[in-house]
Structures are given as C-alpha cells and as structure tokens.
Amino acid sequence: MAKLNFFICLFGFWISFFDIQTECFHGHRLLKRHRALFIFGDSQFDPGNNNYFNTTSKADFWPYGETFFHYPTGRFSDGLLVPDFIAEYAKLPLIPPYLQPGDVDQFIFGANFASGGAGALKETRAGLVIDLKTQLGYFKNVSRLLRQKLGDEEAESLVSRAVYLFSIGGNDYLFPFETNSSIPCTFSVEQFVGQVMGNITQVVKEIYKVGGRKFGFPSLWPLECLPFTRRLELEGGKKDACFEPIKPYKEEHNKQLPKLLQKLQSDLKGFKYSFPDFHTLLKQLINHPSKYGFKEGKVACCGSGPYKGILSCGGKRDVAEYYLCDNVTEYLFFDSAHPTERANRLLAQLAWSGEPNITGPYNLKALFES
Ligand SMILES: *[C@@H]1O[C@H](CO)[C@@H](O)[C@H](O)[C@H]1NC(C)=O
Ligand SMILES: *[C@@H]1O[C@H](CO)[C@@H](O)[C@H](O)[C@H]1NC(C)=O
Ligand SMILES: *[C@@H]1O[C@H](CO)[C@@H](O)[C@H](O)[C@H]1NC(C)=O
Ligand SMILES: *[C@@H]1O[C@H](CO)[C@@H](O)[C@H](O)[C@H]1NC(C)=O
Ligand SMILES: *[C@@H]1O[C@H](CO)[C@@H](O)[C@H](O)[C@H]1NC(C)=O
Ligand SMILES: *[C@@H]1O[C@H](CO)[C@@H](O)[C@H](O)[C@H]1NC(C)=O
C-alpha cells in the first residue's frame, strides 16, 4: 500500500521499505526504469491544491479523508483518488499537491497540478480554481527546475518517459447548468465541446513541446447521473431520473476525445495515449452496484437533500446540516459528485491493467513500461 511506501534518502539513494525505488539525483543518473507521473485536472484528481488559496471549492475538512488518511487532505473523497492508486501501482510515492511547500527534489517523481472545480476553459469557475492553462504554466516551471537540478539530458529523459494523466472537461459542462449562464445556448453542442477540445489540444501540444509523450485521458463520466445532477432533475419535477440536458455534452465529449487522441497520435511523432473507459464502468456501478459489492449507486454517503445531492458534506459550505452514512464501503458516491475510495480503486485498476477494448491502444501500465 502507498501508505507504507516511506522514502528516505541515504547516501544518495532513495530507499523505500519495499525496494530501492530510484536513486537521488545529486550527481547520479536516473535509473532507466525511472518514471514520473504528472497529473492535471479537476476535483477527481486534486490531492489538495485548493487548500493553498482562497476558494469555496475545498474539501479540507472532516469527514473528507476519513477512510485512508484519517484526516482531511483536501481530496474530494473519503480516501485515495485514482492518481494515488496509479502512483502506488507504478511503485511511486503519493504525488503531493504542487502548491504544497517543498523543494525541487519532490518533482523527481512528478507533480499534481489538479484543482477542484477546474475546467479546460478559463471561464469555468474563474477566480476559484487553477484553470488548465495555469496548470500548464506550473508544469513548465517544474520542467525548468528539473533542468536546473538534473541537467538538460536527465531532465529531458525524465519528461519524455513520464506519464501525463488528465481528468478534465466535466466542470466545463456542469458549470453553465449550475449558474444558468448562457454558454450552451449561444453555441451548438458541437461548438462548445469543440472549444473544450481545442483548449485541451493546446495544452497537450505544449507538454509535447516540452518533451512529454505519454498521455492518459479517461472518458468523461455519466455526468447526468450523479447525485448532484439527479437532484437538479428532481427539482425540475422528474422522479428517479438522470439530468438529460447535460447528456449531449458528455456524449459529444466522449465522441470527440478519442478522435482527437487518434489525430494527435498521427500528427505528433512518438505520441502515445491511453483512453480508459471510466464512463462504461461508472454507468455499470450506478445501475448494478451489487454486482461490484456496493449497496448504493445513486445516493451519496455524505450530504443532504434528495440523493444527498446537495454538496453540503462536512457542513462547511452554504448548508450546515448534512448526513454521513455509517458504512462508506457500501456507497459508490462519497459526496454529491465524487466517488468513494472503493470506487476510485476500481477505476484505477481498469486504467492500469484493462484490456485494449476498454483502455485504447495502451493501458497505463503499458504506458509506464514503454
Ligand atoms: C476570500 O474570498 C472571499 C470572497 O471573495 C472574501 O470575502 C474573503 O475576504 C477572502 N478571504 C481572504 C482571507 O482573503
Ligand atoms: C513560473 O516561474 C516564474 C519565475 O519564477 C514566475 O514568475 C511565474 O509566475 C511562474 N509561473 C507560474 C504559472 O507559476
Ligand atoms: C435558472 O433559471 C431557471 C429558469 O429561469 C430558474 O427557475 C432557476 O432558479 C435558475 N437557477 C439558478 C441557479 O439561478
Ligand atoms: C479555448 O477556450 C476559449 C474560451 O475559454 C475559446 O474562446 C477558444 O476558442 C478556445 N480555443 C480553441 C483553440 O478552441
Ligand atoms: C460495511 O459494508 C461492507 C460491504 O457491504 C461489509 O462487508 C462490512 O462488513 C460493513 N462494515 C461494517 C462495519 O458494517
Ligand atoms: C474486452 O475484452 C475482454 C477479453 O479480451 C472481454 O472479456 C470483455 O468482455 C471485453 N469488454 C468489453 C467492454 O467489450
């Protein structure tokens, strides 16, 4: 388990209690098998970057973190997130939030830039999140620091062998419905999703220019069937239904994204990608929770209102009252929009070692090993 992976640096070597992970870089060359993990995106992947600035989009209070860490870390879940499991499977330490104070040494294993609430578009929750372009700026700074620390050759090799994992887009489609903004009305679905794809493309191409080659882009979730969106539908008068208006955006996103990745693969020499199908697995988990050992796939463990669809978990947001379930392992969703650790583990296992029919040309294990 990641929690046992405790690293110490002795005589120039990183030692973990399980195996000699990788060497320190004070005058040493990185091992050939050294791999780093860089993470971009939203609350599904944010390990606590939002703790470090003034925003309403936070999860740094109990009961977030209750299962694994036993204290709130800023993760929007009871425990570990998908990138935490991926780091574990890749035999890396947990990748801390980029904004957590630390020195350049930590970046040898990668960095996590994800920010709860963020989207690919700069308008999405502007001022309350680190948008994708800013996350890219942070990554460029990290790559500069690595060059200074390791020298050009070693830094280039680290960057080109690293895996770049994204969770982005969901907030771009949710945000306009939350705020009644007019974006979806002034553009066609294809155009709006096209803008999201356009901005993702720019970021990927910039990372590629810096030297990144291996990208992981899970498909977008069934956004219409989260406890949060079910509640919206109920307010509109329909019982036990998913929130249909957002569905076309999700469908178009999941149609355009694999096409984009294929195009990037044919345009950019050495570009490799994984496209883990989170959508199908989550749909299964929502509709047939008991097949996977869950009792509840629709109602969240923590929150208030119908489906516990009000994002009040912890009582530190607009609504102070909330309910917390007794046994979180029975639930697919921890709060109104985020899965439990148990569900995150299933998603991570799929992404790590799924068959090509559910991960695209590479699964993450193959990307790390390539
Ligand atoms: C944080 O932002 C809110 C809303 O913009 C503002 O009222 C508050 O004073 C800010 N807090 C700090 C510590 O800057
Ligand atoms: C990158 O580093 C430069 C120089 O330290 C700094 O001025 C800039 O604000 C940083 N950019 C980001 C996005 O952090
Ligand atoms: C959005 O608009 C609808 C209809 O105009 C209105 O009933 C609803 O309260 C609005 N929601 C928000 C969050 O402003
Ligand atoms: C990126 O998003 C902005 C809106 O934030 C949009 O105006 C722009 O056209 C998009 N860029 C591309 C290349 O699609
Ligand atoms: C919690 O639920 C799981 C799955 O149903 C079950 O195996 C476990 O025994 C329960 N734990 C407690 C403390 O009830
Ligand atoms: C993927 O392929 C495996 C065997 O290679 C098969 O068992 C599984 O049902 C397939 N999954 C899907 C979603 O087609």
PDB file of C-alpha atoms in Angstrom, residues 144-345:
ATOM      1  CA  ARG A 144      12.665  24.284 -15.834  1.00  0.00           C
ATOM      2  CA  LEU A 145      13.521  23.478 -12.219  1.00  0.00           C
ATOM      3  CA  LEU A 146      14.256  19.869 -13.168  1.00  0.00           C
ATOM      4  CA  ARG A 147      16.627  21.049 -15.874  1.00  0.00           C
ATOM      5  CA  GLN A 148      18.476  23.222 -13.372  1.00  0.00           C
ATOM      6  CA  LYS A 149      18.663  20.366 -10.899  1.00  0.00           C
ATOM      7  CA  LEU A 150      19.383  17.386 -13.149  1.00  0.00           C
ATOM      8  CA  GLY A 151      20.905  18.965 -16.216  1.00  0.00           C
ATOM      9  CA  ASP A 152      19.272  19.050 -19.664  1.00  0.00           C
ATOM     10  CA  GLU A 153      19.867  15.458 -20.633  1.00  0.00           C
ATOM     11  CA  GLU A 154      18.492  13.822 -17.493  1.00  0.00           C
ATOM     12  CA  ALA A 155      15.567  16.245 -17.282  1.00  0.00           C
ATOM     13  CA  GLU A 156      14.626  15.581 -20.901  1.00  0.00           C
ATOM     14  CA  SER A 157      14.720  11.880 -20.300  1.00  0.00           C
ATOM     15  CA  LEU A 158      12.550  12.195 -17.176  1.00  0.00           C
ATOM     16  CA  VAL A 159       9.988  14.329 -19.018  1.00  0.00           C
ATOM     17  CA  SER A 160       9.821  12.061 -22.070  1.00  0.00           C
ATOM     18  CA  ARG A 161       9.432   8.867 -20.039  1.00  0.00           C
ATOM     19  CA  ALA A 162       6.833  10.378 -17.687  1.00  0.00           C
ATOM     20  CA  VAL A 163       3.091   9.752 -17.911  1.00  0.00           C
ATOM     21  CA  TYR A 164       0.675  12.724 -18.117  1.00  0.00           C
ATOM     22  CA  LEU A 165      -2.722  11.939 -16.646  1.00  0.00           C
ATOM     23  CA  PHE A 166      -5.796  14.159 -17.090  1.00  0.00           C
ATOM     24  CA  SER A 167      -9.294  14.493 -15.671  1.00  0.00           C
ATOM     25  CA  ILE A 168     -10.791  17.497 -17.391  1.00  0.00           C
ATOM     26  CA  GLY A 169     -13.980  18.676 -19.084  1.00  0.00           C
ATOM     27  CA  GLY A 170     -16.717  17.713 -16.612  1.00  0.00           C
ATOM     28  CA  ASN A 171     -16.783  21.122 -14.955  1.00  0.00           C
ATOM     29  CA  ASP A 172     -16.909  22.932 -18.288  1.00  0.00           C
ATOM     30  CA  TYR A 173     -20.261  21.251 -18.936  1.00  0.00           C
ATOM     31  CA  LEU A 174     -21.604  21.304 -15.355  1.00  0.00           C
ATOM     32  CA  PHE A 175     -20.761  24.921 -14.615  1.00  0.00           C
ATOM     33  CA  PRO A 176     -23.169  26.545 -17.104  1.00  0.00           C
ATOM     34  CA  PHE A 177     -26.055  24.470 -15.725  1.00  0.00           C
ATOM     35  CA  GLU A 178     -25.207  25.356 -12.141  1.00  0.00           C
ATOM     36  CA  THR A 179     -25.126  29.056 -12.825  1.00  0.00           C
ATOM     37  CA  ASN A 180     -27.741  29.407 -15.580  1.00  0.00           C
ATOM     38  CA  SER A 181     -25.112  31.099 -17.713  1.00  0.00           C
ATOM     39  CA  SER A 182     -25.975  31.265 -21.362  1.00  0.00           C
ATOM     40  CA  ILE A 183     -22.948  29.482 -22.831  1.00  0.00           C
ATOM     41  CA  PRO A 184     -24.709  26.334 -24.014  1.00  0.00           C
ATOM     42  CA  CYS A 185     -27.432  28.363 -25.718  1.00  0.00           C
ATOM     43  CA  THR A 186     -25.148  30.602 -27.746  1.00  0.00           C
ATOM     44  CA  PHE A 187     -23.115  27.697 -29.108  1.00  0.00           C
ATOM     45  CA  SER A 188     -24.161  24.400 -30.551  1.00  0.00           C
ATOM     46  CA  VAL A 189     -23.159  21.356 -28.513  1.00  0.00           C
ATOM     47  CA  GLU A 190     -20.518  20.512 -31.136  1.00  0.00           C
ATOM     48  CA  GLN A 191     -19.062  24.025 -30.967  1.00  0.00           C
ATOM     49  CA  PHE A 192     -18.956  24.176 -27.199  1.00  0.00           C
ATOM     50  CA  VAL A 193     -17.337  20.746 -26.887  1.00  0.00           C
ATOM     51  CA  GLY A 194     -15.061  21.787 -29.758  1.00  0.00           C
ATOM     52  CA  GLN A 195     -13.782  24.673 -27.624  1.00  0.00           C
ATOM     53  CA  VAL A 196     -13.029  22.316 -24.765  1.00  0.00           C
ATOM     54  CA  MET A 197     -11.182  20.008 -27.185  1.00  0.00           C
ATOM     55  CA  GLY A 198      -9.357  22.974 -28.708  1.00  0.00           C
ATOM     56  CA  ASN A 199      -8.071  24.067 -25.317  1.00  0.00           C
ATOM     57  CA  ILE A 200      -7.100  20.513 -24.336  1.00  0.00           C
ATOM     58  CA  THR A 201      -5.237  20.197 -27.652  1.00  0.00           C
ATOM     59  CA  GLN A 202      -3.239  23.355 -26.977  1.00  0.00           C
ATOM     60  CA  VAL A 203      -2.195  22.098 -23.563  1.00  0.00           C
ATOM     61  CA  VAL A 204      -1.220  18.651 -24.848  1.00  0.00           C
ATOM     62  CA  LYS A 205       0.815  20.197 -27.667  1.00  0.00           C
ATOM     63  CA  GLU A 206       2.649  22.454 -25.208  1.00  0.00           C
ATOM     64  CA  ILE A 207       3.505  19.482 -22.999  1.00  0.00           C
ATOM     65  CA  TYR A 208       4.648  17.628 -26.114  1.00  0.00           C
ATOM     66  CA  LYS A 209       6.917  20.579 -27.000  1.00  0.00           C
ATOM     67  CA  VAL A 210       8.496  20.364 -23.552  1.00  0.00           C
ATOM     68  CA  GLY A 211       9.076  16.663 -24.245  1.00  0.00           C
ATOM     69  CA  GLY A 212       6.026  14.810 -22.890  1.00  0.00           C
ATOM     70  CA  ARG A 213       4.969  11.775 -24.942  1.00  0.00           C
ATOM     71  CA  LYS A 214       2.634   9.539 -22.917  1.00  0.00           C
ATOM     72  CA  PHE A 215      -0.870  10.759 -22.147  1.00  0.00           C
ATOM     73  CA  GLY A 216      -3.811   9.281 -20.251  1.00  0.00           C
ATOM     74  CA  PHE A 217      -7.311  10.707 -20.822  1.00  0.00           C
ATOM     75  CA  PRO A 218     -10.152   8.761 -19.201  1.00  0.00           C
ATOM     76  CA  SER A 219     -13.572   9.150 -20.805  1.00  0.00           C
ATOM     77  CA  LEU A 220     -15.970  11.564 -19.156  1.00  0.00           C
ATOM     78  CA  TRP A 221     -18.346  10.257 -16.541  1.00  0.00           C
ATOM     79  CA  PRO A 222     -22.097   9.827 -16.785  1.00  0.00           C
ATOM     80  CA  LEU A 223     -22.413  13.441 -15.613  1.00  0.00           C
ATOM     81  CA  GLU A 224     -26.188  13.293 -15.866  1.00  0.00           C
ATOM     82  CA  CYS A 225     -26.487  10.551 -13.231  1.00  0.00           C
ATOM     83  CA  LEU A 226     -24.502  11.960 -10.299  1.00  0.00           C
ATOM     84  CA  PRO A 227     -26.436  12.528  -7.055  1.00  0.00           C
ATOM     85  CA  PHE A 228     -25.949  16.239  -7.732  1.00  0.00           C
ATOM     86  CA  THR A 229     -27.476  16.180 -11.227  1.00  0.00           C
ATOM     87  CA  ARG A 230     -30.273  13.764 -10.230  1.00  0.00           C
ATOM     88  CA  ARG A 231     -31.310  16.330  -7.678  1.00  0.00           C
ATOM     89  CA  LEU A 232     -31.432  19.018 -10.401  1.00  0.00           C
ATOM     90  CA  GLU A 233     -33.728  16.759 -12.419  1.00  0.00           C
ATOM     91  CA  LEU A 234     -35.949  16.179  -9.381  1.00  0.00           C
ATOM     92  CA  GLU A 235     -36.239  19.921  -8.853  1.00  0.00           C
ATOM     93  CA  GLY A 236     -37.408  20.077 -12.463  1.00  0.00           C
ATOM     94  CA  GLY A 237     -40.208  17.672 -11.463  1.00  0.00           C
ATOM     95  CA  LYS A 238     -38.972  14.276 -12.666  1.00  0.00           C
ATOM     96  CA  LYS A 239     -38.571  11.485 -10.167  1.00  0.00           C
ATOM     97  CA  ASP A 240     -35.715   8.982 -10.200  1.00  0.00           C
ATOM     98  CA  ALA A 241     -34.238  10.243 -13.435  1.00  0.00           C
ATOM     99  CA  CYS A 242     -30.894  11.434 -14.672  1.00  0.00           C
ATOM    100  CA  PHE A 243     -30.457  15.052 -15.758  1.00  0.00           C
ATOM    101  CA  GLU A 244     -30.921  14.830 -19.512  1.00  0.00           C
ATOM    102  CA  PRO A 245     -29.881  18.360 -20.626  1.00  0.00           C
ATOM    103  CA  ILE A 246     -26.215  17.717 -19.880  1.00  0.00           C
ATOM    104  CA  LYS A 247     -26.110  14.355 -21.630  1.00  0.00           C
ATOM    105  CA  PRO A 248     -25.458  15.604 -25.191  1.00  0.00           C
ATOM    106  CA  TYR A 249     -22.339  17.457 -23.985  1.00  0.00           C
ATOM    107  CA  LYS A 250     -20.979  14.360 -22.312  1.00  0.00           C
ATOM    108  CA  GLU A 251     -21.757  12.207 -25.339  1.00  0.00           C
ATOM    109  CA  GLU A 252     -20.149  14.655 -27.736  1.00  0.00           C
ATOM    110  CA  HIS A 253     -17.083  14.928 -25.478  1.00  0.00           C
ATOM    111  CA  ASN A 254     -16.687  11.158 -25.375  1.00  0.00           C
ATOM    112  CA  LYS A 255     -17.069  11.061 -29.171  1.00  0.00           C
ATOM    113  CA  GLN A 256     -14.618  13.877 -29.948  1.00  0.00           C
ATOM    114  CA  LEU A 257     -11.942  12.968 -27.390  1.00  0.00           C
ATOM    115  CA  PRO A 258     -10.835   9.603 -28.902  1.00  0.00           C
ATOM    116  CA  LYS A 259     -10.812  11.204 -32.358  1.00  0.00           C
ATOM    117  CA  LEU A 260      -8.602  13.980 -31.023  1.00  0.00           C
ATOM    118  CA  LEU A 261      -6.226  11.491 -29.413  1.00  0.00           C
ATOM    119  CA  GLN A 262      -6.001   9.486 -32.653  1.00  0.00           C
ATOM    120  CA  LYS A 263      -5.266  12.639 -34.592  1.00  0.00           C
ATOM    121  CA  LEU A 264      -2.557  13.694 -32.145  1.00  0.00           C
ATOM    122  CA  GLN A 265      -1.034  10.240 -32.468  1.00  0.00           C
ATOM    123  CA  SER A 266      -0.828  10.544 -36.218  1.00  0.00           C
ATOM    124  CA  ASP A 267       0.355  14.196 -36.177  1.00  0.00           C
ATOM    125  CA  LEU A 268       2.922  14.052 -33.375  1.00  0.00           C
ATOM    126  CA  LYS A 269       5.845  11.668 -33.649  1.00  0.00           C
ATOM    127  CA  GLY A 270       6.151   9.381 -30.612  1.00  0.00           C
ATOM    128  CA  PHE A 271       2.803  10.455 -29.092  1.00  0.00           C
ATOM    129  CA  LYS A 272       1.175   7.587 -27.177  1.00  0.00           C
ATOM    130  CA  TYR A 273      -2.109   7.524 -25.342  1.00  0.00           C
ATOM    131  CA  SER A 274      -4.469   5.666 -23.100  1.00  0.00           C
ATOM    132  CA  PHE A 275      -8.251   6.239 -23.155  1.00  0.00           C
ATOM    133  CA  PRO A 276      -9.605   4.320 -20.155  1.00  0.00           C
ATOM    134  CA  ASP A 277     -13.363   3.913 -20.350  1.00  0.00           C
ATOM    135  CA  PHE A 278     -14.454   5.280 -16.999  1.00  0.00           C
ATOM    136  CA  HIS A 279     -17.873   6.083 -18.433  1.00  0.00           C
ATOM    137  CA  THR A 280     -18.944   2.491 -19.045  1.00  0.00           C
ATOM    138  CA  LEU A 281     -17.658   1.267 -15.685  1.00  0.00           C
ATOM    139  CA  LEU A 282     -19.367   4.077 -13.768  1.00  0.00           C
ATOM    140  CA  LYS A 283     -22.629   3.503 -15.615  1.00  0.00           C
ATOM    141  CA  GLN A 284     -22.409  -0.161 -14.580  1.00  0.00           C
ATOM    142  CA  LEU A 285     -21.631   0.781 -10.992  1.00  0.00           C
ATOM    143  CA  ILE A 286     -24.558   3.207 -10.871  1.00  0.00           C
ATOM    144  CA  ASN A 287     -27.062   0.781 -12.366  1.00  0.00           C
ATOM    145  CA  HIS A 288     -25.793  -2.513 -10.930  1.00  0.00           C
ATOM    146  CA  PRO A 289     -23.956  -1.610  -7.701  1.00  0.00           C
ATOM    147  CA  SER A 290     -24.451  -5.037  -6.117  1.00  0.00           C
ATOM    148  CA  LYS A 291     -22.540  -6.761  -8.946  1.00  0.00           C
ATOM    149  CA  TYR A 292     -19.478  -4.942  -7.619  1.00  0.00           C
ATOM    150  CA  GLY A 293     -20.252  -5.358  -3.921  1.00  0.00           C
ATOM    151  CA  PHE A 294     -21.819  -1.940  -3.379  1.00  0.00           C
ATOM    152  CA  LYS A 295     -25.267  -1.444  -1.846  1.00  0.00           C
ATOM    153  CA  GLU A 296     -25.967   2.041  -3.209  1.00  0.00           C
ATOM    154  CA  GLY A 297     -25.135   3.534  -6.616  1.00  0.00           C
ATOM    155  CA  LYS A 298     -27.399   6.566  -6.714  1.00  0.00           C
ATOM    156  CA  VAL A 299     -27.457   8.180  -3.279  1.00  0.00           C
ATOM    157  CA  ALA A 300     -24.252   9.676  -1.866  1.00  0.00           C
ATOM    158  CA  CYS A 301     -22.816   8.689   1.509  1.00  0.00           C
ATOM    159  CA  CYS A 302     -22.402  12.265   2.677  1.00  0.00           C
ATOM    160  CA  GLY A 303     -24.535  15.342   2.007  1.00  0.00           C
ATOM    161  CA  SER A 304     -28.161  16.429   2.258  1.00  0.00           C
ATOM    162  CA  GLY A 305     -31.390  16.598   0.282  1.00  0.00           C
ATOM    163  CA  PRO A 306     -32.652  14.068  -2.281  1.00  0.00           C
ATOM    164  CA  TYR A 307     -29.929  11.592  -3.290  1.00  0.00           C
ATOM    165  CA  LYS A 308     -27.746  13.531  -0.792  1.00  0.00           C
ATOM    166  CA  GLY A 309     -27.343  15.622  -3.928  1.00  0.00           C
ATOM    167  CA  ILE A 310     -26.616  18.884  -2.118  1.00  0.00           C
ATOM    168  CA  LEU A 311     -22.879  19.414  -1.798  1.00  0.00           C
ATOM    169  CA  SER A 312     -23.021  20.005   1.947  1.00  0.00           C
ATOM    170  CA  CYS A 313     -20.770  17.179   3.138  1.00  0.00           C
ATOM    171  CA  GLY A 314     -18.881  18.442   6.184  1.00  0.00           C
ATOM    172  CA  GLY A 315     -21.249  21.346   6.759  1.00  0.00           C
ATOM    173  CA  LYS A 316     -18.645  23.946   5.837  1.00  0.00           C
ATOM    174  CA  ARG A 317     -20.206  25.171   2.604  1.00  0.00           C
ATOM    175  CA  ASP A 318     -23.550  27.013   2.196  1.00  0.00           C
ATOM    176  CA  VAL A 319     -25.593  24.368   4.036  1.00  0.00           C
ATOM    177  CA  ALA A 320     -24.567  23.419   7.583  1.00  0.00           C
ATOM    178  CA  GLU A 321     -26.692  20.270   8.072  1.00  0.00           C
ATOM    179  CA  TYR A 322     -25.600  17.056   6.461  1.00  0.00           C
ATOM    180  CA  TYR A 323     -25.949  13.323   6.824  1.00  0.00           C
ATOM    181  CA  LEU A 324     -22.999  10.920   6.892  1.00  0.00           C
ATOM    182  CA  CYS A 325     -23.554   7.221   6.187  1.00  0.00           C
ATOM    183  CA  ASP A 326     -22.345   4.548   8.622  1.00  0.00           C
ATOM    184  CA  ASN A 327     -20.504   2.350   6.167  1.00  0.00           C
ATOM    185  CA  VAL A 328     -18.852   4.183   3.316  1.00  0.00           C
ATOM    186  CA  THR A 329     -17.724   0.994   1.562  1.00  0.00           C
ATOM    187  CA  GLU A 330     -21.359   0.319   0.623  1.00  0.00           C
ATOM    188  CA  TYR A 331     -21.521   3.500  -1.457  1.00  0.00           C
ATOM    189  CA  LEU A 332     -20.360   4.403  -4.946  1.00  0.00           C
ATOM    190  CA  PHE A 333     -20.501   8.157  -4.274  1.00  0.00           C
ATOM    191  CA  PHE A 334     -18.973   9.771  -1.226  1.00  0.00           C
ATOM    192  CA  ASP A 335     -20.470  13.231  -1.724  1.00  0.00           C
ATOM    193  CA  SER A 336     -22.856  14.543  -4.349  1.00  0.00           C
ATOM    194  CA  ALA A 337     -20.309  14.461  -7.166  1.00  0.00           C
ATOM    195  CA  HIS A 338     -17.304  12.367  -6.130  1.00  0.00           C
ATOM    196  CA  PRO A 339     -16.746   8.616  -5.807  1.00  0.00           C
ATOM    197  CA  THR A 340     -15.635   6.789  -2.704  1.00  0.00           C
ATOM    198  CA  GLU A 341     -12.130   5.419  -2.392  1.00  0.00           C
ATOM    199  CA  ARG A 342     -13.511   1.976  -3.115  1.00  0.00           C
ATOM    200  CA  ALA A 343     -14.918   3.153  -6.446  1.00  0.00           C
ATOM    201  CA  ASN A 344     -11.726   5.055  -7.242  1.00  0.00           C
ATOM    202  CA  ARG A 345      -9.767   1.830  -6.791  1.00  0.00           C
TER     203      ARG A 345
END
